[in-house]
Coordinates of C-alpha atoms and ligand atoms in Angstrom, one line a residue:
M1 CA 5.5 -10.5 -8.6
D2 CA 6.5 -12.7 -6.0
N3 CA 3.3 -13.8 -4.2
T4 CA 5.1 -16.4 -1.7
L5 CA 3.7 -16.5 1.9
I6 CA 4.8 -19.4 3.1
E7 CA 8.1 -21.2 2.5
L8 CA 9.4 -24.5 4.1
M9 CA 12.9 -25.4 2.9
N10 CA 14.1 -29.1 3.8
V11 CA 12.0 -29.6 6.8
S12 CA 12.6 -32.7 8.7
K13 CA 10.7 -33.6 11.9
T14 CA 12.3 -36.5 13.9
Y15 CA 10.3 -37.5 17.1
S16 CA 12.7 -39.2 20.2
T17 CA 10.5 -42.0 21.7
A18 CA 11.4 -44.7 24.1
A19 CA 11.5 -47.2 21.2
G20 CA 13.9 -45.1 19.4
D21 CA 14.0 -42.2 17.0
F22 CA 11.1 -41.7 14.4
T23 CA 11.3 -39.5 11.4
A24 CA 7.8 -38.0 10.6
L25 CA 8.7 -35.6 8.4
K26 CA 11.6 -35.8 5.3
N27 CA 13.1 -33.1 4.1
I28 CA 9.9 -31.2 3.0
N29 CA 10.2 -28.3 0.6
L30 CA 7.0 -26.1 0.0
K31 CA 5.9 -22.9 -1.3
V32 CA 2.5 -21.6 -0.6
N33 CA 1.5 -18.5 -2.5
A34 CA -0.9 -16.1 -0.9
G35 CA -4.5 -16.9 -1.9
E36 CA -4.1 -20.2 -2.3
F37 CA -6.4 -23.0 -0.9
V38 CA -4.1 -25.7 -0.6
G39 CA -5.3 -29.4 0.3
I40 CA -2.6 -32.3 1.7
V41 CA -4.2 -35.7 1.4
G42 CA -2.7 -38.3 3.4
K43 CA -3.5 -41.6 5.1
S44 CA -3.4 -41.6 8.9
G45 CA -0.1 -41.3 10.3
A46 CA 1.5 -39.9 7.0
G47 CA 2.5 -36.8 8.9
K48 CA -0.2 -34.7 8.3
S49 CA -0.6 -33.0 11.7
T50 CA 3.2 -32.8 12.1
L51 CA 3.6 -30.8 9.1
L52 CA 1.0 -28.1 10.2
N53 CA 2.3 -28.1 13.6
M54 CA 5.7 -27.2 11.6
I55 CA 4.1 -24.4 9.4
N56 CA 2.0 -22.8 12.7
G57 CA 5.0 -23.4 15.2
V58 CA 2.9 -25.4 17.7
D59 CA 6.3 -27.7 17.7
Q60 CA 9.8 -27.4 16.7
L61 CA 11.3 -28.5 13.8
T62 CA 14.2 -30.8 13.8
S63 CA 16.0 -29.3 11.0
G64 CA 15.2 -27.1 7.9
V65 CA 13.6 -23.5 7.4
V66 CA 10.2 -22.0 8.0
I67 CA 9.4 -18.6 6.8
V68 CA 6.0 -17.0 6.8
H69 CA 6.0 -13.6 5.0
D70 CA 4.0 -10.6 7.0
G71 CA 3.8 -7.6 4.8
G72 CA 7.4 -6.9 4.0
E73 CA 8.7 -8.8 6.8
K74 CA 9.9 -12.5 6.8
I75 CA 9.4 -14.3 9.9
S76 CA 11.7 -17.0 10.8
V77 CA 9.6 -19.1 12.7
H78 CA 12.1 -22.2 13.0
E79 CA 14.3 -19.4 14.9
M80 CA 11.6 -18.8 17.3
S81 CA 11.4 -19.7 21.0
E82 CA 8.2 -21.7 22.0
D83 CA 6.9 -18.8 23.9
G84 CA 7.7 -16.4 20.7
R85 CA 6.0 -18.9 18.3
A86 CA 3.0 -19.3 20.5
L87 CA 2.3 -15.6 20.8
W88 CA 3.0 -15.1 17.1
R89 CA 0.4 -17.7 16.2
G90 CA -2.1 -16.2 18.3
R91 CA -1.7 -13.0 16.6
K92 CA -1.0 -14.0 13.2
M93 CA -2.5 -17.5 12.3
G94 CA -5.9 -19.0 12.5
V95 CA -6.0 -22.9 13.6
V96 CA -9.0 -25.0 13.1
Y97 CA -9.1 -28.7 14.3
Q98 CA -11.3 -31.8 14.1
S99 CA -12.5 -32.0 17.4
F100 CA -13.5 -27.8 17.3
Q101 CA -12.0 -27.3 20.7
L102 CA -14.7 -24.6 22.0
L103 CA -14.7 -24.3 25.9
P104 CA -18.0 -25.7 26.7
M105 CA -18.6 -23.3 29.8
L106 CA -18.4 -20.0 27.3
T107 CA -21.1 -19.1 25.2
L108 CA -20.4 -18.9 21.4
I109 CA -19.9 -15.3 21.6
E110 CA -17.6 -15.6 24.6
N111 CA -15.4 -18.4 22.7
I112 CA -14.9 -16.0 19.9
T113 CA -14.1 -12.8 22.2
L114 CA -11.6 -15.1 24.3
P115 CA -8.7 -14.7 21.9
L116 CA -9.6 -10.9 21.2
D117 CA -9.0 -10.2 24.7
F118 CA -5.6 -12.2 24.9
S119 CA -4.4 -10.1 22.1
D120 CA -4.2 -6.2 21.4
N121 CA -5.2 -6.3 18.0
F122 CA -8.7 -4.8 19.0
K123 CA -9.9 -2.8 22.0
P124 CA -12.1 -4.6 24.4
R125 CA -15.0 -2.6 23.6
E126 CA -14.5 -3.5 19.9
S127 CA -14.0 -7.1 20.6
K128 CA -18.1 -8.0 21.0
A129 CA -19.0 -6.2 17.6
R130 CA -16.2 -8.0 15.8
A131 CA -17.1 -11.4 17.5
M132 CA -20.8 -10.8 16.3
Q133 CA -19.7 -10.0 12.7
L134 CA -17.4 -13.3 12.9
L135 CA -20.7 -14.9 14.1
E136 CA -22.6 -13.5 11.1
L137 CA -20.0 -14.3 8.8
V138 CA -20.6 -17.9 9.7
E139 CA -24.3 -17.2 9.6
L140 CA -24.7 -18.4 13.5
E141 CA -25.5 -14.6 14.8
G142 CA -28.9 -15.9 16.5
H143 CA -27.1 -18.2 18.5
A144 CA -24.7 -15.9 20.0
N145 CA -25.6 -16.7 23.6
K146 CA -26.0 -20.5 23.3
L147 CA -23.5 -22.7 24.8
P148 CA -21.5 -25.2 22.3
A149 CA -23.3 -28.0 23.6
F150 CA -26.5 -26.8 22.3
I151 CA -25.6 -26.6 18.7
S152 CA -25.0 -29.1 16.0
G153 CA -21.1 -30.5 15.4
G154 CA -21.0 -28.5 12.1
Q155 CA -22.2 -25.2 13.8
Q156 CA -19.6 -25.9 16.3
Q157 CA -17.2 -26.0 13.5
R158 CA -18.3 -22.8 12.0
V159 CA -18.1 -21.3 15.3
A160 CA -14.5 -22.7 15.5
I161 CA -13.7 -21.0 12.1
A162 CA -15.1 -17.8 13.5
R163 CA -12.9 -18.0 16.5
A164 CA -9.6 -18.6 14.3
L165 CA -10.4 -15.3 12.2
A166 CA -10.9 -13.4 15.5
N167 CA -7.4 -11.7 15.1
D168 CA -7.8 -11.3 11.4
P169 CA -4.9 -13.7 10.2
S170 CA -4.2 -14.2 6.9
I171 CA -3.5 -17.5 7.2
L172 CA -5.9 -20.5 8.3
V173 CA -4.5 -24.1 8.5
A174 CA -7.1 -26.6 9.5
D175 CA -6.2 -30.2 10.6
E176 CA -9.0 -32.3 9.4
P177 CA -11.7 -29.9 9.9
T178 CA -14.5 -32.1 8.2
G179 CA -13.2 -35.4 9.7
S180 CA -16.1 -35.7 12.2
L181 CA -18.9 -34.3 10.2
D182 CA -21.2 -36.0 7.7
S183 CA -20.7 -35.0 4.0
I184 CA -23.5 -32.7 3.7
T185 CA -22.0 -30.5 6.9
A186 CA -18.5 -30.8 5.7
D187 CA -19.6 -29.1 2.4
H188 CA -21.3 -26.5 4.0
I189 CA -17.4 -25.9 6.1
F190 CA -16.1 -26.2 2.6
D191 CA -18.2 -23.4 1.4
V192 CA -17.2 -21.3 4.0
F193 CA -13.3 -22.0 3.6
E194 CA -13.9 -21.1 -0.2
Q195 CA -15.6 -18.0 0.5
L196 CA -12.8 -16.7 2.8
V197 CA -10.4 -17.3 0.2
S198 CA -12.2 -15.7 -2.6
N199 CA -13.9 -13.0 -0.5
Q200 CA -11.5 -12.1 2.1
G201 CA -8.4 -13.1 0.3
K202 CA -7.4 -15.8 3.1
T203 CA -4.7 -18.5 2.4
I204 CA -6.0 -21.7 3.8
I205 CA -4.1 -25.1 4.2
M206 CA -5.9 -28.1 4.9
V207 CA -4.9 -31.6 5.7
T208 CA -7.4 -34.5 5.6
H209 CA -7.3 -38.3 5.1
D210 CA -9.8 -38.0 2.8
S211 CA -9.2 -38.3 -0.8
S212 CA -12.4 -37.6 -2.1
L213 CA -12.1 -34.1 -1.2
A214 CA -9.1 -33.5 -3.4
G215 CA -11.2 -31.8 -6.1
R216 CA -12.3 -28.9 -4.0
F217 CA -8.9 -27.2 -3.4
S218 CA -7.0 -24.9 -5.6
R219 CA -3.6 -26.8 -5.1
N220 CA -3.4 -30.7 -4.2
L221 CA -0.5 -32.2 -2.6
R222 CA -0.3 -35.6 -1.1
I223 CA 2.0 -36.6 1.8
T224 CA 3.0 -40.5 2.2
D225 CA 5.2 -41.5 5.0
G226 CA 6.6 -38.1 5.7
E227 CA 7.2 -37.2 2.3
L228 CA 5.4 -34.3 0.3
A229 CA 4.3 -34.7 -3.6
D230 CA 2.6 -32.5 -5.8
E231 CA -0.7 -34.2 -6.8
D232 CA -0.9 -31.7 -10.0
D233 CA 2.5 -33.1 -11.2
S234 CA 2.0 -34.7 -14.5
A235 CA 0.8 -38.2 -14.8
E236 CA 4.3 -39.0 -16.4
S237 CA 6.5 -37.8 -13.4
K238 CA 3.7 -40.2 -11.3
V239 CA 5.1 -43.0 -13.2
D240 CA 8.5 -42.2 -12.7
K241 CA 8.0 -41.9 -9.0
T242 CA 6.4 -44.9 -8.8
M243 CA 9.2 -46.8 -11.0
R244 CA 11.7 -45.2 -8.7
R245 CA 9.9 -46.6 -5.6
R246 CA 9.7 -50.0 -7.0
K247 CA 13.3 -50.4 -7.9
K248 CA 14.2 -49.5 -4.2
Ligands
LIG301 N1 4.8 -36.7 19.8 C1 5.2 -37.7 19.0 N2 6.1 -38.6 19.5 C2 6.5 -39.8 18.5 N3 6.0 -40.0 17.5 C3 5.0 -39.2 17.2 C4 4.6 -37.9 17.6 N4 3.6 -37.3 17.2 C5 3.1 -38.1 16.3 N5 4.2 -39.2 15.9 C6 4.4 -40.2 14.9 O1 4.6 -39.5 13.8 C7 3.8 -39.8 12.6 C8 3.1 -38.9 12.1 O2 1.9 -38.6 12.8 P1 1.0 -37.3 12.5 O3 1.6 -36.4 12.0 O4 0.0 -37.3 13.7 O5 0.3 -37.9 11.4 P2 -1.4 -37.8 10.7 O6 -1.6 -36.6 11.2 O7 -1.1 -37.8 9.2 O8 -2.3 -38.9 11.1 C9 2.9 -41.2 13.2 O9 3.4 -42.3 12.9 C10 3.0 -40.9 14.5 O10 3.1 -42.0 15.3
LIG302 MG1 -3.4 -35.8 12.3

């Protein structure tokens, strides 16, 4: 059975800057199956955030195709308007950032009900109960009425994950979600992601500059100067690639 959830075909992204054009993504081809926990490792500036922004529709690609399967439907993300992408993302995609981005003047439970109130996926009177369930999932139900400043960074990231799950998206994209956490706390975030994949069938794409995390993903990719390579390729093909690069 074809289990493809996300497809990128020949995706390129060129930024126009005062200093001239800069191509941040070069001809990216990627297929992600439902239920995968994909890790994309790359150095700072390699194009990780740009790549995620093509998948979740935060930014518009320069050329290529991005398809996201939704039930029997094929959503052509690259053909949508900016507003259309924003609306679609809010309902179908969970996004987690390095800096958590919780609203500081709202309590934890209010941070989670906010995206529910902006979509019509859940009735208003259901949204509080749903937010509470999500806080339980990340083991923070006892902190529901606190402001973000009164919990730790790792706890804030767990709230951000709960918020990303609010509209029950099948896909989560995470941009360096452990980047500002210590390794033990980062481990706990990984546990949450692993449970979401194995218990709830979520599909997760996470980017990081930390290559020591690679062992925990179900699939490993590497991005270098805007080019994507499968780390799980055979050692021989890696040698071939190195040789090719040297010859250039
Ligand atoms: N809005 C932008 N305008 C111009 N250049 C950009 C813009 N966003 C990113 N870049 C450049 O594209 C490259 C990749 O950026 P990014 O995707 O943020 O890398 P990463 O997330 O891997 O650190 C970098 O060289 C960066 O400077
Ligand atoms: Mg980045």
